[in-house]
Amino acid sequence: SGRLGGDPAASTSNKVAVLPFKNISGDTSQDYFSDGLSEELRSTLARNLKLQVMAQTSSAKFRDHTEDAVTIASRLGVGYLLDGTVRKSGEVARITADLIDGQTGFSRWSQSFDRSLHDIFAVQSEIARTVASALTAEMVPDPKVPAGSAGTLAAEGGTRSAQAFDAYLQGRALYDLSADEASERAALAQFDLAIAADPDYAPAHAARARSLTAIANQYGKAGQLQELYESAIESARRAIEIAPGLADAYSTLGFTLFQGKLDARGAREPFERSRELGAGEATVLARYAQYSARVGRSQDAAAAIQRALLLDKLNPLIHRAAGAIEYAARDYRASIPPTRQALQMNPQMSRAHAAIGDALFMLGRHDEARTEYLAEPASDFGLTGLAVVEHRLGNEQSARDAFAKIEEEGARLRYQQAQVLAQWGQLDAAIARLQQARVIGDSGLVYARNDPLLDPLRGDPRFAELLKSIGFE
């Protein structure tokens, strides 16, 4: 199905990409600051619904670009590029910003600002306002925003503390690395420092919530999960309380309620609110799309991921999500190309080979599925697929070997064990594993409503009861 095809001829006159600003301080340890500033500018612009702002991942591909502006604009499908430099020394920053016409490569507007770091947000919103006005000449300036003030800063729960902003940007840089548990915990520590410096800094509370959720999902021990999730939910709610207009805070709350508390019903309202407020933010749209797919609202999911792809066309994670959304809607054939595209962009990406394997398995192409499972770097997903496909191909010993390895992981992989047992026809054992997964709060259960590998269980009242307890309609 071509549900995810964009309109290539769409006008680019309101589309802008913010390239990573260059740090010209001569000190590479300051890179996080110029990167962070461009990202903050990007999110300020993305709140202007008249503009389409390319997301961070796609824009960051051109960090050390040698291509000219016209080439970059055409690769990103935008009409304008915002480029700039930052020189930070002590408490003062000099920021230059340059708005470039993507058709001609000529500068449309250029300005430099010398500001103390305590004014950095005023500069940010000043640049954002000037760019927005240049791109949408018909836009009526907001009379409620006095010239030179930080604009929507209060509504968005920003900060005037240079120290808080600095810690927040360092945390963001560490979080984006997501290299290992140490870097995730270091990111969390920076968000805590930002909040200590300014307790009313909403984006720092939202970032803290995401950090806690990531730590719980990837490194949490069964006994600590609930505590980590509770703490994440509390931080997301605090962000919303301070900044009722911050899409990212609602999106984070929805994500944590769904993945962490397995509360599909409770996640619905924050996710809906995030979509209204965050129509210009690719990550917000992608989270909303994946939630909608899991709860069976495939039309909403397709529309949101379509828009996320327009805003972040070079981000492999969004392409992988687009594949997962087709798979959840049971269009197995359509799920393969976007997932292949993600792998082309990042050949090391986890869970993509396994996702293609699952689609091929459902299409009855078992040998091809086996090849994909063997190529999967995330062993739990690869082994689950192998246990299922080797059984189907009649290679009983290989199937049992793969399952034995999943069994060794114990409680952590209860959901995957249930998938295999359901496919092997051991239905009571599969139900028992799912019930154990429910007790420990295994986030794999968010897939249960439309996971075709669990189809053998669908007539069982115990399975229906389990789905109901997660809040699936």
Coordinates of C-alpha atoms in Angstrom, one line a residue:
S1 CA 0.0 0.0 0.0
G2 CA 1.4 3.4 -0.8
R3 CA 0.0 5.1 2.3
L4 CA 3.4 6.5 3.2
G5 CA 4.2 8.2 -0.2
G6 CA 4.9 11.9 0.1
D7 CA 4.2 14.6 -2.5
P8 CA 7.6 15.5 -4.0
A9 CA 6.2 18.5 -5.9
A10 CA 5.0 20.2 -2.7
S11 CA 6.2 23.8 -2.4
T12 CA 9.3 24.4 -0.3
S13 CA 8.7 28.1 0.4
N14 CA 7.9 27.5 4.1
K15 CA 10.4 24.7 4.6
V16 CA 13.6 25.5 6.5
A17 CA 16.5 23.5 7.9
V18 CA 18.6 24.8 10.8
L19 CA 22.2 23.5 10.1
P20 CA 24.3 22.8 13.2
F21 CA 25.9 26.1 14.1
K22 CA 29.7 26.1 14.0
N23 CA 31.6 26.5 17.2
I24 CA 34.4 28.9 16.4
S25 CA 35.7 29.3 19.9
G26 CA 38.7 27.1 19.1
D27 CA 37.8 24.8 21.9
T28 CA 36.1 21.6 20.8
S29 CA 34.8 20.9 24.3
Q30 CA 32.3 23.8 23.6
D31 CA 30.7 21.9 20.7
Y32 CA 27.8 20.9 22.8
F33 CA 26.9 24.6 23.2
S34 CA 26.7 25.5 19.6
D35 CA 24.9 22.2 18.7
G36 CA 22.5 22.8 21.6
L37 CA 21.8 26.3 20.5
S38 CA 20.9 25.3 17.0
E39 CA 18.6 22.6 18.3
E40 CA 16.9 25.0 20.7
L41 CA 16.4 27.4 17.7
R42 CA 15.0 24.6 15.7
S43 CA 12.4 23.7 18.3
T44 CA 11.5 27.4 18.8
L45 CA 10.9 27.6 15.0
A46 CA 9.0 24.3 14.9
R47 CA 6.4 25.7 17.2
N48 CA 5.4 28.1 14.4
L49 CA 2.8 26.1 12.5
K50 CA 3.2 28.1 9.3
L51 CA 6.7 26.7 9.0
Q52 CA 8.0 23.2 8.2
V53 CA 11.2 22.8 10.1
M54 CA 13.5 19.9 9.2
A55 CA 14.3 17.8 12.3
Q56 CA 17.7 17.6 14.0
T57 CA 18.8 14.2 12.7
S58 CA 18.4 15.1 9.1
S59 CA 20.0 18.6 9.5
A60 CA 22.9 17.2 11.5
K61 CA 24.0 15.1 8.5
F62 CA 25.4 18.4 7.1
R63 CA 27.5 19.3 10.2
D64 CA 30.9 19.6 8.4
H65 CA 29.4 20.1 5.0
T66 CA 31.5 20.7 1.9
E67 CA 28.4 20.7 -0.3
D68 CA 27.0 24.1 -1.4
A69 CA 23.8 25.5 0.0
V70 CA 21.7 24.7 -3.1
T71 CA 22.7 21.0 -3.0
I72 CA 22.0 20.7 0.7
A73 CA 18.6 22.4 0.3
S74 CA 17.6 20.1 -2.5
R75 CA 18.7 17.0 -0.5
L76 CA 16.6 18.1 2.4
G77 CA 13.7 19.3 0.3
V78 CA 13.7 22.8 1.9
G79 CA 13.5 26.3 0.5
Y80 CA 15.8 27.9 3.1
L81 CA 18.8 27.1 5.3
L82 CA 19.6 28.8 8.6
D83 CA 23.4 28.6 9.2
G84 CA 25.5 30.2 11.8
T85 CA 28.5 30.4 14.1
V86 CA 28.9 30.7 17.9
R87 CA 31.9 32.0 19.7
K88 CA 31.6 31.6 23.5
S89 CA 34.1 33.1 25.8
G90 CA 33.4 33.3 29.5
E91 CA 30.0 34.7 30.1
V92 CA 29.7 36.3 26.6
A93 CA 28.6 34.7 23.3
R94 CA 28.8 36.1 19.8
I95 CA 26.2 34.5 17.6
T96 CA 26.0 35.1 13.8
A97 CA 23.0 33.8 11.9
D98 CA 22.6 33.6 8.1
L99 CA 19.3 32.8 6.3
I100 CA 20.2 31.4 2.9
D101 CA 17.9 31.0 -0.1
G102 CA 18.1 27.3 -1.1
Q103 CA 17.2 28.1 -4.8
T104 CA 20.0 30.6 -5.4
G105 CA 22.5 30.0 -2.5
F106 CA 22.4 33.7 -1.7
S107 CA 22.0 35.1 1.8
R108 CA 18.5 36.7 2.4
W109 CA 19.3 38.0 5.9
S110 CA 22.4 38.0 8.1
Q111 CA 23.0 39.4 11.6
S112 CA 25.4 39.0 14.5
F113 CA 24.5 39.3 18.2
D114 CA 26.9 39.9 21.1
R115 CA 25.1 38.9 24.3
S116 CA 25.8 37.8 27.8
L117 CA 24.8 34.2 28.3
H118 CA 22.0 35.4 30.6
D119 CA 20.4 36.8 27.4
I120 CA 21.0 33.8 25.3
F121 CA 17.3 33.0 25.1
A122 CA 16.3 36.4 24.1
V123 CA 18.7 36.1 21.2
Q124 CA 17.3 32.7 20.3
S125 CA 13.8 33.9 20.1
E126 CA 14.9 37.1 18.3
I127 CA 16.6 35.0 15.6
A128 CA 13.6 32.7 15.4
R129 CA 11.2 35.6 15.1
T130 CA 13.2 37.3 12.4
V131 CA 13.5 34.1 10.4
A132 CA 9.8 33.4 10.8
S133 CA 8.9 36.9 9.6
A134 CA 11.2 36.6 6.6
L135 CA 9.7 33.3 5.6
T136 CA 6.1 34.2 6.2
A137 CA 5.8 37.8 5.2
E138 CA 2.1 37.7 5.7
M139 CA 2.5 36.6 9.4
V140 CA 1.0 39.1 11.8
P141 CA 3.5 39.7 14.7
D142 CA 2.1 38.7 18.0
P143 CA 1.2 41.9 19.9
K144 CA 1.6 40.1 23.2
V145 CA 5.3 39.6 22.6
P146 CA 7.2 42.8 23.4
A147 CA 10.3 43.4 21.1
G148 CA 13.5 41.9 22.5
S149 CA 11.8 39.7 25.1
A150 CA 12.2 36.0 25.0
G151 CA 8.9 35.5 23.2
T152 CA 7.2 32.3 24.1
L153 CA 9.8 31.6 26.7
A154 CA 7.5 31.7 29.7
A155 CA 4.8 29.6 28.0
E156 CA 7.4 27.0 27.0
G157 CA 9.0 26.9 30.5
G158 CA 12.5 28.0 29.4
T159 CA 15.1 29.4 31.7
R160 CA 17.0 32.6 32.2
S161 CA 19.7 30.8 34.1
A162 CA 22.9 30.4 32.1
Q163 CA 24.0 27.7 34.4
A164 CA 20.8 25.7 33.9
F165 CA 20.9 26.1 30.1
D166 CA 24.5 25.0 30.0
A167 CA 23.9 21.8 32.1
Y168 CA 20.8 21.0 30.0
L169 CA 22.7 21.3 26.7
Q170 CA 25.5 19.0 28.1
G171 CA 22.8 16.5 29.2
R172 CA 21.3 16.6 25.7
A173 CA 24.6 15.9 24.1
L174 CA 25.2 12.9 26.4
Y175 CA 21.6 11.6 26.0
D176 CA 21.9 11.8 22.2
L177 CA 25.1 9.6 22.4
S178 CA 23.1 6.9 24.1
A179 CA 26.3 4.9 24.1
D180 CA 26.0 2.9 27.3
E181 CA 24.6 3.0 30.8
A182 CA 27.4 5.4 32.0
S183 CA 26.6 8.0 29.4
E184 CA 22.8 7.7 30.1
R185 CA 23.4 8.2 33.8
A186 CA 25.8 11.2 33.1
A187 CA 23.0 12.8 31.0
L188 CA 20.6 12.3 33.9
A189 CA 23.1 14.0 36.3
Q190 CA 23.3 17.0 34.0
F191 CA 19.5 17.4 33.9
D192 CA 19.4 17.2 37.7
L193 CA 22.0 20.0 37.8
A194 CA 19.9 22.1 35.4
I195 CA 16.8 21.6 37.6
A196 CA 18.8 22.4 40.7
A197 CA 19.9 25.7 39.1
D198 CA 16.3 26.5 37.9
P199 CA 13.5 24.3 39.3
D200 CA 11.0 25.9 36.8
Y201 CA 13.0 24.8 33.7
A202 CA 10.3 22.6 32.0
P203 CA 12.5 21.2 29.1
A204 CA 15.0 19.9 31.7
H205 CA 12.1 18.1 33.6
A206 CA 10.9 16.6 30.3
A207 CA 14.5 15.5 29.4
R208 CA 14.9 14.0 32.9
A209 CA 11.8 11.9 32.4
R210 CA 13.1 10.6 29.0
S211 CA 16.5 9.8 30.6
L212 CA 14.9 7.8 33.4
T213 CA 12.7 6.0 30.9
A214 CA 15.7 5.1 28.7
I215 CA 17.6 3.8 31.7
A216 CA 14.6 1.7 32.9
N217 CA 14.0 0.3 29.4
Q218 CA 17.6 -0.6 28.7
Y219 CA 19.3 -1.2 31.9
G220 CA 16.7 -1.5 34.7
K221 CA 16.6 -4.5 36.9
A222 CA 13.2 -6.1 37.4
G223 CA 13.0 -4.7 41.0
Q224 CA 13.9 -1.1 40.2
L225 CA 11.7 -0.6 37.1
Q226 CA 8.6 0.7 38.8
E227 CA 10.5 3.2 40.8
L228 CA 12.3 4.5 37.7
Y229 CA 9.0 4.8 35.8
E230 CA 7.2 6.5 38.7
S231 CA 10.0 9.1 38.9
A232 CA 9.9 9.6 35.1
I233 CA 6.1 10.2 35.2
E234 CA 6.5 12.7 38.0
S235 CA 9.1 14.7 36.0
A236 CA 7.0 14.7 32.9
R237 CA 3.9 15.9 34.8
R238 CA 6.0 18.6 36.4
A239 CA 7.2 19.8 33.0
I240 CA 3.5 20.0 31.9
E241 CA 2.5 21.9 35.0
I242 CA 5.2 24.5 34.3
A243 CA 4.7 24.7 30.6
P244 CA 1.2 23.6 29.4
G245 CA 2.3 24.3 25.8
L246 CA 5.3 22.0 25.7
A247 CA 4.5 19.2 23.2
D248 CA 7.6 17.3 24.2
A249 CA 6.5 17.0 27.8
Y250 CA 3.1 15.5 26.8
S251 CA 4.8 13.1 24.4
T252 CA 7.2 12.0 27.1
L253 CA 4.4 11.4 29.6
G254 CA 2.4 9.4 27.1
F255 CA 5.5 7.3 26.2
T256 CA 6.3 6.6 29.8
L257 CA 2.7 5.7 30.8
F258 CA 2.5 3.3 27.8
Q259 CA 5.9 1.7 27.9
G260 CA 6.6 1.9 31.6
K261 CA 3.2 1.5 33.2
L262 CA 1.6 -0.5 30.4
D263 CA -1.3 1.9 30.6
A264 CA -2.6 2.3 27.0
R265 CA -5.7 4.1 28.2
G266 CA -3.9 6.6 30.4
A267 CA -1.4 7.4 27.6
R268 CA -4.1 8.4 25.1
E269 CA -4.8 11.9 26.3
P270 CA -1.2 13.1 26.6
F271 CA -0.4 11.6 23.2
E272 CA -3.4 13.4 21.6
R273 CA -2.3 16.7 23.2
S274 CA 1.3 16.2 22.0
R275 CA 0.1 15.7 18.4
E276 CA -2.0 19.0 18.6
L277 CA 0.9 21.0 20.0
G278 CA 3.8 19.3 18.3
A279 CA 2.6 19.1 14.7
G280 CA 6.0 20.5 13.6
E281 CA 8.2 18.1 15.6
A282 CA 9.3 14.8 14.0
T283 CA 10.1 12.9 17.2
V284 CA 6.8 13.9 18.8
L285 CA 5.0 12.8 15.7
A286 CA 6.9 9.5 15.5
R287 CA 6.2 8.6 19.1
Y288 CA 2.5 9.4 18.6
A289 CA 2.4 7.3 15.4
Q290 CA 3.9 4.3 17.1
Y291 CA 1.5 4.5 20.0
S292 CA -1.4 4.8 17.5
A293 CA -0.2 1.8 15.6
R294 CA 0.0 -0.3 18.8
V295 CA -3.5 0.6 19.9
G296 CA -4.9 -0.2 16.4
R297 CA -5.5 3.3 15.1
S298 CA -3.6 2.7 11.8
Q299 CA -5.0 5.7 9.9
D300 CA -3.8 8.1 12.6
A301 CA -0.4 6.3 12.7
A302 CA 0.1 6.5 9.0
A303 CA -0.8 10.2 8.8
A304 CA 1.6 11.1 11.7
I305 CA 4.5 9.0 10.4
Q306 CA 4.0 10.5 7.0
R307 CA 4.5 14.0 8.4
A308 CA 7.5 12.9 10.5
L309 CA 9.1 11.5 7.4
L310 CA 8.7 14.9 5.6
L311 CA 10.3 16.7 8.6
D312 CA 13.1 14.1 9.1
K313 CA 13.7 12.4 5.8
L314 CA 17.3 11.4 6.6
N315 CA 16.7 9.8 10.0
P316 CA 16.9 6.0 9.8
L317 CA 14.9 5.6 13.1
I318 CA 11.9 7.3 11.5
H319 CA 12.1 5.0 8.4
R320 CA 12.3 1.9 10.7
A321 CA 9.3 3.2 12.6
A322 CA 7.4 3.6 9.3
G323 CA 8.1 0.0 8.6
A324 CA 6.9 -1.1 12.1
I325 CA 3.6 0.9 11.5
E326 CA 2.9 -1.0 8.3
Y327 CA 3.7 -4.3 10.0
A328 CA 1.3 -3.4 12.9
A329 CA -1.4 -2.8 10.3
R330 CA -0.5 -6.2 8.9
D331 CA 0.6 -4.9 5.6
Y332 CA 3.8 -7.1 5.7
R333 CA 4.9 -6.5 2.2
A334 CA 4.7 -2.7 2.6
S335 CA 6.7 -2.9 5.9
I336 CA 9.8 -4.1 4.2
P337 CA 11.0 -1.2 1.9
P338 CA 11.1 1.5 4.7
T339 CA 12.9 -0.9 7.0
R340 CA 15.4 -1.7 4.2
Q341 CA 15.8 2.1 3.7
A342 CA 16.7 2.5 7.4
L343 CA 19.3 -0.2 7.1
Q344 CA 20.8 1.4 4.0
M345 CA 21.2 4.6 6.1
N346 CA 22.6 2.8 9.1
P347 CA 23.8 -0.8 8.4
Q348 CA 24.5 -1.4 12.1
M349 CA 20.9 -0.5 13.2
S350 CA 19.4 -3.0 15.6
R351 CA 16.0 -4.6 15.3
A352 CA 15.7 -3.8 11.5
H353 CA 16.9 -7.2 10.1
A354 CA 14.6 -8.9 12.7
A355 CA 11.7 -6.7 11.6
I356 CA 12.2 -7.7 7.9
G357 CA 12.5 -11.3 9.1
D358 CA 9.2 -11.1 10.8
A359 CA 7.5 -9.7 7.7
L360 CA 9.0 -12.4 5.5
F361 CA 8.0 -15.1 8.0
M362 CA 4.4 -13.8 7.9
L363 CA 4.6 -13.9 4.1
G364 CA 5.6 -17.5 4.2
R365 CA 9.1 -16.7 2.8
H366 CA 10.8 -18.8 5.6
D367 CA 14.4 -19.2 4.1
E368 CA 14.7 -15.5 3.5
A369 CA 13.4 -14.8 7.0
R370 CA 16.0 -17.1 8.4
T371 CA 18.8 -15.1 6.6
E372 CA 17.5 -11.8 8.1
Y373 CA 17.3 -13.3 11.7
L374 CA 20.9 -14.5 11.4
A375 CA 22.0 -10.9 10.4
E376 CA 20.3 -9.3 13.4
P377 CA 22.8 -7.7 15.8
A378 CA 20.3 -7.6 18.8
S379 CA 20.5 -11.2 19.8
D380 CA 17.2 -11.5 21.6
F381 CA 15.3 -10.4 18.5
G382 CA 17.4 -12.6 16.2
L383 CA 17.1 -15.6 18.4
T384 CA 13.3 -15.3 18.8
G385 CA 13.0 -15.2 15.0
L386 CA 15.3 -18.2 14.6
A387 CA 13.4 -20.3 17.2
V388 CA 10.2 -19.7 15.3
V389 CA 11.5 -20.1 11.7
E390 CA 13.7 -23.1 12.3
H391 CA 10.7 -24.9 13.9
R392 CA 8.6 -24.0 10.9
L393 CA 11.4 -25.3 8.5
G394 CA 11.6 -28.6 10.5
N395 CA 15.0 -27.9 12.0
E396 CA 14.0 -28.9 15.5
Q397 CA 17.4 -29.0 17.1
S398 CA 18.3 -25.5 15.9
A399 CA 15.0 -24.2 17.1
R400 CA 15.5 -25.7 20.5
D401 CA 19.1 -24.3 20.7
A402 CA 17.9 -20.8 19.9
F403 CA 15.1 -21.0 22.5
A404 CA 17.5 -22.3 25.2
K405 CA 19.5 -19.1 24.8
I406 CA 16.3 -17.0 25.2
E407 CA 15.4 -19.0 28.3
E408 CA 18.8 -18.3 29.8
E409 CA 17.9 -14.6 29.9
G410 CA 15.0 -15.5 32.3
A411 CA 12.5 -12.9 33.3
R412 CA 13.9 -10.2 31.0
L413 CA 12.7 -12.0 27.8
R414 CA 9.3 -13.4 29.0
Y415 CA 7.5 -11.7 26.1
Q416 CA 9.8 -13.2 23.5
Q417 CA 9.5 -16.6 25.1
A418 CA 5.7 -16.3 24.8
Q419 CA 6.0 -15.5 21.1
V420 CA 8.0 -18.6 20.4
L421 CA 5.8 -20.9 22.6
A422 CA 2.7 -19.5 20.9
Q423 CA 4.2 -20.3 17.5
W424 CA 5.2 -23.8 18.7
G425 CA 1.6 -24.5 19.7
Q426 CA 2.4 -24.6 23.4
L427 CA -0.5 -22.3 24.3
D428 CA -0.8 -22.7 28.0
A429 CA 3.0 -22.2 28.5
A430 CA 2.8 -19.1 26.2
I431 CA -0.1 -17.6 28.3
A432 CA 1.9 -18.3 31.5
R433 CA 4.9 -16.4 30.2
L434 CA 2.7 -13.4 29.2
Q435 CA 1.2 -13.3 32.7
Q436 CA 4.6 -13.3 34.2
A437 CA 5.6 -10.5 31.8
R438 CA 2.6 -8.6 33.0
V439 CA 3.5 -8.9 36.7
I440 CA 7.1 -7.6 36.1
G441 CA 5.9 -4.9 33.7
D442 CA 7.7 -6.1 30.6
S443 CA 7.5 -3.3 28.0
G444 CA 7.3 -5.9 25.2
L445 CA 3.6 -6.2 26.0
V446 CA 2.9 -2.9 24.2
Y447 CA 3.1 -5.1 21.0
A448 CA 0.6 -7.7 22.2
R449 CA -2.6 -6.2 20.8
N450 CA -1.6 -6.7 17.1
D451 CA 1.5 -9.0 17.2
P452 CA 0.8 -11.7 14.6
L453 CA 3.2 -14.1 16.4
L454 CA 0.6 -14.2 19.2
D455 CA -2.3 -15.0 16.9
P456 CA -2.6 -18.6 18.1
L457 CA -3.7 -17.2 21.5
R458 CA -6.4 -14.9 20.3
G459 CA -9.3 -17.1 21.0
D460 CA -8.2 -17.7 24.6
P461 CA -10.2 -15.7 27.3
R462 CA -7.0 -15.4 29.4
F463 CA -5.3 -13.6 26.5
A464 CA -8.3 -11.3 26.1
E465 CA -8.2 -10.6 29.9
L466 CA -4.5 -9.7 29.6
L467 CA -5.1 -7.2 26.8
K468 CA -7.9 -5.6 28.8
S469 CA -5.6 -5.2 31.8
I470 CA -3.2 -3.1 29.6
G471 CA -6.1 -0.9 28.5
F472 CA -6.2 -2.1 24.9
E473 CA -9.7 -1.5 23.6

